[in-house]
mmCIF file of C-alpha atoms and ligand atoms in Angstrom:
data_model
loop_
_atom_site.group_PDB
_atom_site.id
_atom_site.type_symbol
_atom_site.label_atom_id
_atom_site.label_comp_id
_atom_site.label_asym_id
_atom_site.label_seq_id
_atom_site.Cartn_x
_atom_site.Cartn_y
_atom_site.Cartn_z
ATOM 1 C CA MET A 15 -18.459 -7.191 -11.253
ATOM 2 C CA SER A 16 -20.404 -5.374 -8.557
ATOM 3 C CA CYS A 17 -20.375 -7.385 -5.329
ATOM 4 C CA SER A 18 -22.514 -7.102 -2.238
ATOM 5 C CA VAL A 19 -20.308 -9.418 -0.171
ATOM 6 C CA THR A 20 -16.680 -10.414 -0.600
ATOM 7 C CA LEU A 21 -14.908 -12.768 1.795
ATOM 8 C CA LYS A 22 -11.272 -13.718 1.272
ATOM 9 C CA LYS A 23 -9.495 -16.241 3.473
ATOM 10 C CA LEU A 24 -11.814 -15.246 6.274
ATOM 11 C CA SER A 25 -11.342 -17.077 9.574
ATOM 12 C CA TYR A 26 -13.069 -16.965 12.938
ATOM 13 C CA GLU A 27 -11.552 -18.967 15.732
ATOM 14 C CA ASN A 28 -13.690 -18.485 18.842
ATOM 15 C CA GLY A 29 -11.027 -19.546 21.321
ATOM 16 C CA GLY A 30 -9.188 -22.052 19.158
ATOM 17 C CA ASN A 31 -12.290 -23.761 17.746
ATOM 18 C CA ASN A 32 -11.639 -22.529 14.237
ATOM 19 C CA LEU A 33 -15.298 -22.243 13.402
ATOM 20 C CA CYS A 34 -14.825 -20.580 10.046
ATOM 21 C CA LYS A 35 -11.593 -21.308 8.256
ATOM 22 C CA ASP A 36 -10.360 -19.868 4.988
ATOM 23 C CA ILE A 37 -13.772 -18.867 3.735
ATOM 24 C CA ASN A 38 -13.820 -17.360 0.229
ATOM 25 C CA LEU A 39 -17.094 -16.076 -1.155
ATOM 26 C CA ASN A 40 -18.409 -13.495 -3.590
ATOM 27 C CA VAL A 41 -22.050 -12.607 -3.668
ATOM 28 C CA SER A 42 -22.759 -10.391 -6.662
ATOM 29 C CA HIS A 43 -25.251 -7.592 -6.804
ATOM 30 C CA LYS A 44 -28.762 -9.148 -6.761
ATOM 31 C CA GLU A 45 -27.370 -12.686 -6.615
ATOM 32 C CA LYS A 46 -29.131 -15.307 -4.506
ATOM 33 C CA ILE A 47 -27.040 -18.029 -2.925
ATOM 34 C CA ALA A 48 -27.461 -20.714 -0.288
ATOM 35 C CA ILE A 49 -25.031 -22.057 2.274
ATOM 36 C CA ILE A 50 -25.504 -25.582 3.567
ATOM 37 C CA GLY A 51 -23.603 -27.878 5.906
ATOM 38 C CA PRO A 52 -24.156 -30.112 8.937
ATOM 39 C CA ASN A 53 -25.319 -28.897 12.353
ATOM 40 C CA GLY A 54 -22.629 -26.949 14.136
ATOM 41 C CA CYS A 55 -20.414 -26.421 11.063
ATOM 42 C CA GLY A 56 -20.573 -22.645 11.423
ATOM 43 C CA LYS A 57 -23.346 -21.422 9.095
ATOM 44 C CA THR A 58 -24.984 -19.116 11.624
ATOM 45 C CA THR A 59 -21.541 -17.976 12.752
ATOM 46 C CA LEU A 60 -20.733 -16.956 9.182
ATOM 47 C CA LEU A 61 -23.970 -14.967 8.846
ATOM 48 C CA ASP A 62 -23.237 -13.321 12.207
ATOM 49 C CA ILE A 63 -19.842 -12.221 10.875
ATOM 50 C CA ILE A 64 -21.344 -10.809 7.671
ATOM 51 C CA ALA A 65 -24.010 -9.034 9.750
ATOM 52 C CA GLY A 66 -21.364 -7.524 12.037
ATOM 53 C CA LEU A 67 -22.488 -9.402 15.160
ATOM 54 C CA LYS A 68 -19.216 -11.327 15.415
ATOM 55 C CA GLN A 69 -15.736 -10.106 14.512
ATOM 56 C CA LYS A 70 -13.551 -12.127 12.161
ATOM 57 C CA ASP A 71 -10.050 -12.981 13.361
ATOM 58 C CA SER A 72 -8.350 -12.756 9.991
ATOM 59 C CA GLY A 73 -8.983 -12.401 6.272
ATOM 60 C CA LEU A 74 -10.945 -9.863 4.282
ATOM 61 C CA LEU A 75 -14.588 -8.873 4.648
ATOM 62 C CA GLU A 76 -16.062 -6.375 2.202
ATOM 63 C CA LEU A 77 -19.661 -5.226 2.082
ATOM 64 C CA PHE A 78 -20.719 -3.248 -0.971
ATOM 65 C CA HIS A 79 -17.022 -2.690 -1.732
ATOM 66 C CA ASN A 80 -16.283 -1.277 1.704
ATOM 67 C CA LYS A 81 -13.632 -3.009 3.761
ATOM 68 C CA ILE A 82 -15.002 -3.930 7.181
ATOM 69 C CA GLU A 83 -12.449 -4.066 9.972
ATOM 70 C CA ASN A 84 -14.381 -2.870 13.007
ATOM 71 C CA GLU A 85 -17.761 -1.723 14.277
ATOM 72 C CA LYS A 86 -17.236 1.787 12.932
ATOM 73 C CA ASP A 87 -16.788 0.443 9.372
ATOM 74 C CA PHE A 88 -19.901 -1.619 9.819
ATOM 75 C CA LYS A 89 -22.200 1.172 10.999
ATOM 76 C CA PRO A 90 -23.077 2.661 7.556
ATOM 77 C CA MET A 91 -23.814 -0.879 6.298
ATOM 78 C CA ARG A 92 -26.340 -1.650 9.004
ATOM 79 C CA ASP A 93 -29.386 -0.226 7.238
ATOM 80 C CA LEU A 94 -28.488 -2.056 4.034
ATOM 81 C CA ILE A 95 -28.576 -5.501 5.623
ATOM 82 C CA GLY A 96 -31.603 -7.443 6.819
ATOM 83 C CA TYR A 97 -30.939 -10.481 8.986
ATOM 84 C CA LEU A 98 -33.550 -13.116 9.813
ATOM 85 C CA PHE A 99 -32.231 -14.950 12.863
ATOM 86 C CA GLN A 100 -32.389 -18.715 13.230
ATOM 87 C CA ASN A 101 -34.187 -18.148 16.513
ATOM 88 C CA SER A 102 -37.105 -15.751 16.002
ATOM 89 C CA ASP A 103 -37.317 -14.939 19.721
ATOM 90 C CA ASN A 104 -34.062 -12.988 19.348
ATOM 91 C CA GLN A 105 -35.568 -10.924 16.557
ATOM 92 C CA PHE A 106 -38.440 -9.041 18.116
ATOM 93 C CA LEU A 107 -38.166 -5.336 18.816
ATOM 94 C CA ALA A 108 -41.660 -4.585 20.136
ATOM 95 C CA PRO A 109 -44.264 -6.703 21.953
ATOM 96 C CA ILE A 110 -47.154 -6.185 19.501
ATOM 97 C CA VAL A 111 -46.864 -7.617 15.980
ATOM 98 C CA ILE A 112 -47.682 -4.464 13.987
ATOM 99 C CA ASP A 113 -45.347 -2.313 16.112
ATOM 100 C CA ASP A 114 -42.585 -4.870 15.736
ATOM 101 C CA VAL A 115 -42.858 -4.930 11.945
ATOM 102 C CA ALA A 116 -42.929 -1.111 11.792
ATOM 103 C CA PHE A 117 -40.084 -0.675 14.284
ATOM 104 C CA SER A 118 -37.111 -0.591 11.894
ATOM 105 C CA LEU A 119 -38.943 1.788 9.560
ATOM 106 C CA LEU A 120 -39.672 4.172 12.429
ATOM 107 C CA SER A 121 -36.101 4.052 13.643
ATOM 108 C CA ALA A 122 -34.946 4.800 10.087
ATOM 109 C CA GLY A 123 -36.917 8.046 10.360
ATOM 110 C CA ILE A 124 -40.003 7.102 8.341
ATOM 111 C CA LYS A 125 -43.159 8.853 9.585
ATOM 112 C CA LYS A 126 -45.442 6.778 11.774
ATOM 113 C CA GLU A 127 -48.406 6.774 9.397
ATOM 114 C CA LYS A 128 -46.303 5.594 6.456
ATOM 115 C CA ALA A 129 -44.415 3.034 8.553
ATOM 116 C CA LEU A 130 -47.660 1.508 9.808
ATOM 117 C CA LEU A 131 -49.107 1.462 6.286
ATOM 118 C CA LYS A 132 -46.053 -0.384 4.953
ATOM 119 C CA ALA A 133 -46.102 -2.787 7.900
ATOM 120 C CA ASN A 134 -49.783 -3.508 7.299
ATOM 121 C CA MET A 135 -49.150 -4.177 3.609
ATOM 122 C CA MET A 136 -46.283 -6.510 4.452
ATOM 123 C CA LEU A 137 -48.405 -8.517 6.885
ATOM 124 C CA ASP A 138 -51.127 -8.674 4.241
ATOM 125 C CA ASP A 139 -48.662 -9.880 1.561
ATOM 126 C CA LEU A 140 -47.532 -12.667 3.864
ATOM 127 C CA GLY A 141 -51.140 -13.588 4.692
ATOM 128 C CA ILE A 142 -50.759 -12.856 8.413
ATOM 129 C CA ILE A 143 -52.687 -9.595 8.798
ATOM 130 C CA HIS A 144 -54.911 -11.371 11.366
ATOM 131 C CA LEU A 145 -51.918 -11.476 13.722
ATOM 132 C CA LYS A 146 -51.373 -7.738 13.705
ATOM 133 C CA GLU A 147 -52.593 -6.920 17.240
ATOM 134 C CA LYS A 148 -51.227 -10.098 18.852
ATOM 135 C CA ILE A 149 -48.395 -10.292 21.345
ATOM 136 C CA VAL A 150 -45.349 -11.674 19.561
ATOM 137 C CA TYR A 151 -44.246 -13.918 22.416
ATOM 138 C CA ASN A 152 -47.566 -15.774 22.397
ATOM 139 C CA LEU A 153 -47.394 -16.667 18.691
ATOM 140 C CA SER A 154 -46.716 -20.182 17.422
ATOM 141 C CA GLY A 155 -43.233 -21.028 16.118
ATOM 142 C CA GLY A 156 -44.214 -20.636 12.462
ATOM 143 C CA GLU A 157 -46.159 -17.443 13.145
ATOM 144 C CA LYS A 158 -43.112 -15.977 14.912
ATOM 145 C CA LYS A 159 -40.952 -16.811 11.910
ATOM 146 C CA LEU A 160 -43.389 -15.067 9.567
ATOM 147 C CA VAL A 161 -43.631 -11.944 11.722
ATOM 148 C CA ALA A 162 -39.830 -11.815 11.999
ATOM 149 C CA LEU A 163 -39.626 -12.218 8.232
ATOM 150 C CA ALA A 164 -42.135 -9.395 7.717
ATOM 151 C CA GLY A 165 -39.904 -7.163 9.864
ATOM 152 C CA VAL A 166 -36.907 -7.953 7.660
ATOM 153 C CA LEU A 167 -38.672 -7.740 4.275
ATOM 154 C CA VAL A 168 -40.449 -4.465 5.067
ATOM 155 C CA THR A 169 -37.135 -2.566 5.218
ATOM 156 C CA GLU A 170 -36.236 -3.732 1.677
ATOM 157 C CA PRO A 171 -32.585 -4.412 2.530
ATOM 158 C CA ARG A 172 -29.993 -4.558 -0.263
ATOM 159 C CA LEU A 173 -28.577 -7.706 1.274
ATOM 160 C CA MET A 174 -30.751 -10.226 3.050
ATOM 161 C CA LEU A 175 -29.360 -12.898 5.349
ATOM 162 C CA LEU A 176 -31.923 -15.611 6.059
ATOM 163 C CA ASP A 177 -31.048 -18.286 8.616
ATOM 164 C CA GLU A 178 -33.364 -21.275 8.313
ATOM 165 C CA PRO A 179 -36.287 -19.206 6.970
ATOM 166 C CA THR A 180 -38.590 -22.218 6.522
ATOM 167 C CA ASN A 181 -38.187 -23.551 10.067
ATOM 168 C CA GLY A 182 -41.652 -24.110 11.454
ATOM 169 C CA LEU A 183 -43.433 -23.066 8.261
ATOM 170 C CA ASP A 184 -46.127 -25.313 6.804
ATOM 171 C CA TYR A 185 -45.731 -26.420 3.200
ATOM 172 C CA LYS A 186 -48.136 -23.857 1.764
ATOM 173 C CA MET A 187 -46.282 -21.070 3.552
ATOM 174 C CA GLN A 188 -42.950 -22.413 2.259
ATOM 175 C CA LEU A 189 -44.271 -22.198 -1.307
ATOM 176 C CA LYS A 190 -45.466 -18.655 -0.641
ATOM 177 C CA LEU A 191 -42.043 -17.734 0.693
ATOM 178 C CA VAL A 192 -40.424 -19.160 -2.446
ATOM 179 C CA GLU A 193 -42.626 -16.890 -4.572
ATOM 180 C CA ILE A 194 -41.840 -13.839 -2.422
ATOM 181 C CA LEU A 195 -38.083 -14.407 -2.395
ATOM 182 C CA LYS A 196 -37.949 -15.176 -6.118
ATOM 183 C CA LYS A 197 -39.524 -11.813 -6.843
ATOM 184 C CA ILE A 198 -37.069 -9.872 -4.686
ATOM 185 C CA ASP A 199 -34.411 -8.234 -6.802
ATOM 186 C CA LYS A 200 -31.731 -8.010 -4.098
ATOM 187 C CA SER A 201 -28.773 -10.053 -2.864
ATOM 188 C CA ILE A 202 -29.874 -12.903 -0.621
ATOM 189 C CA ILE A 203 -27.875 -15.450 1.373
ATOM 190 C CA ILE A 204 -30.017 -18.326 2.621
ATOM 191 C CA VAL A 205 -28.820 -20.843 5.188
ATOM 192 C CA SER A 206 -31.094 -23.849 5.164
ATOM 193 C CA HIS A 207 -31.301 -27.618 5.510
ATOM 194 C CA ASN A 208 -34.356 -27.518 3.223
ATOM 195 C CA ARG A 209 -32.899 -28.479 -0.150
ATOM 196 C CA GLU A 210 -36.140 -28.326 -2.118
ATOM 197 C CA PHE A 211 -36.704 -24.785 -0.862
ATOM 198 C CA ILE A 212 -33.252 -23.461 -1.716
ATOM 199 C CA ASP A 213 -33.165 -25.279 -5.054
ATOM 200 C CA SER A 214 -36.197 -23.315 -6.160
ATOM 201 C CA ILE A 215 -34.714 -19.911 -5.227
ATOM 202 C CA VAL A 216 -30.954 -19.634 -5.421
ATOM 203 C CA ASP A 217 -28.424 -19.429 -8.220
ATOM 204 C CA LYS A 218 -25.607 -21.151 -6.336
ATOM 205 C CA ILE A 219 -25.285 -23.544 -3.415
ATOM 206 C CA TYR A 220 -22.140 -23.593 -1.264
ATOM 207 C CA GLU A 221 -21.230 -26.101 1.427
ATOM 208 C CA ILE A 222 -19.110 -25.381 4.504
ATOM 209 C CA THR A 223 -16.384 -28.029 4.677
ATOM 210 C CA PRO A 224 -13.253 -28.366 6.856
ATOM 211 C CA ASN A 225 -11.369 -26.859 3.909
ATOM 212 C CA GLY A 226 -13.584 -23.819 3.558
ATOM 213 C CA LEU A 227 -16.600 -23.003 1.453
ATOM 214 C CA VAL A 228 -17.104 -25.164 -1.629
ATOM 215 C CA LEU A 229 -19.442 -24.388 -4.525
ATOM 216 C CA ILE A 230 -21.429 -27.578 -4.985
ATOM 217 C CA GLU A 231 -24.129 -26.486 -7.393
ATOM 218 C CA SER A 232 -24.813 -23.560 -9.639
ATOM 219 C CA LEU A 233 -27.838 -22.702 -11.723
ATOM 220 C CA SER A 234 -25.771 -22.792 -14.912
ATOM 221 C CA ASP A 235 -25.035 -26.502 -14.141
ATOM 222 C CA ARG A 236 -28.705 -27.205 -13.658
ATOM 223 C CA ILE A 237 -29.938 -25.658 -16.883
ATOM 224 C CA LYS A 238 -27.066 -26.949 -18.987
ATOM 225 C CA PRO A 239 -27.901 -30.197 -20.803
ATOM 226 C CA HIS A 240 -25.706 -33.017 -19.533
ATOM 227 C CA SER A 241 -22.942 -33.965 -21.915
ATOM 228 C CA HIS A 242 -21.797 -37.567 -21.880
HETATM 229 N N1 ATP B 318 -21.010 -18.088 21.568
HETATM 230 C C1 ATP B 318 -20.492 -19.308 21.384
HETATM 231 N N2 ATP B 318 -19.621 -19.834 22.261
HETATM 232 C C2 ATP B 318 -19.101 -21.060 22.070
HETATM 233 N N3 ATP B 318 -19.392 -21.848 21.036
HETATM 234 C C3 ATP B 318 -20.241 -21.378 20.128
HETATM 235 C C4 ATP B 318 -20.848 -20.087 20.251
HETATM 236 N N4 ATP B 318 -21.667 -19.892 19.214
HETATM 237 C C5 ATP B 318 -21.585 -21.022 18.476
HETATM 238 N N5 ATP B 318 -20.735 -21.902 19.029
HETATM 239 C C6 ATP B 318 -20.377 -23.225 18.495
HETATM 240 O O1 ATP B 318 -19.926 -23.021 17.187
HETATM 241 C C7 ATP B 318 -20.322 -24.091 16.348
HETATM 242 C C8 ATP B 318 -21.006 -23.543 15.115
HETATM 243 O O2 ATP B 318 -22.246 -22.973 15.496
HETATM 244 P P1 ATP B 318 -23.265 -22.406 14.436
HETATM 245 O O3 ATP B 318 -24.433 -21.908 15.204
HETATM 246 O O4 ATP B 318 -22.573 -21.450 13.563
HETATM 247 O O5 ATP B 318 -23.613 -23.723 13.614
HETATM 248 P P2 ATP B 318 -24.650 -23.944 12.427
HETATM 249 O O6 ATP B 318 -23.892 -24.445 11.256
HETATM 250 O O7 ATP B 318 -25.469 -22.732 12.249
HETATM 251 O O8 ATP B 318 -25.535 -25.144 12.982
HETATM 252 P P3 ATP B 318 -27.127 -25.478 12.828
HETATM 253 O O9 ATP B 318 -27.311 -26.161 11.513
HETATM 254 O O10 ATP B 318 -27.405 -26.395 13.970
HETATM 255 O O11 ATP B 318 -27.863 -24.180 12.965
HETATM 256 C C9 ATP B 318 -21.170 -25.010 17.204
HETATM 257 O O12 ATP B 318 -20.387 -26.102 17.576
HETATM 258 C C10 ATP B 318 -21.551 -24.150 18.376
HETATM 259 O O13 ATP B 318 -21.700 -24.954 19.515
HETATM 260 MG MG1 MG B 319 -27.385 -22.257 12.588
#
């Protein structure tokens, strides 16, 4: 089976804290999964490792069938992965909304006119075109999340890592995000405390436990009639 992410016995210690221990996970091509767990259990840390922002201490990490051991291995993967940070303030690349959303496209070598057109369309799709000339740092929490999300979605990454994507979003916006993410035909890993949200998008839900990652729900369980 074609896999976007493979983790085998992956551990990250961070000075003896053992934040991620013996994590096993396969995310297939175009599969959507969620990772849940209590505050501080290491969800963001795990996404950081998959995104190459933190280095594992042991175990196997493969992205699109490439073994990742160091920054050099990670470099060709960078454009394939889109990461929505838990804290949107860490996400912004330019002070004005439209420039921020177009930034990754421009740095990927797309011509300015086309990059701005795509960025405009993305803002329109998310219903936030009115924010386009605003300064990102002055936006509300939910608006920041949406602009950050636009910046991730616009690059059409093959693997999307979304850390608490509904934080700060009103209910209507959450429903809109469900529709958008359902339509996306790519691999997505969502970290969220919002169970209703993830239930309506993902195929499988995993929980981080002291003994590693445990599959607690899969779509095949949900659609199967219960047998007694
Ligand atoms: N750079 C760091 N230095 C020291 N400790 C850290 C660092 N980054 C994270 N931690 C600790 O690692 C643990 C896991 O953090 P992480 O952010 O991965 O949790 P989380 O599961 O995402 O939590 P939440 O649901 O609150 O977002 C926490 O106890 C945190 O304090
Ligand atoms: Mg977190």
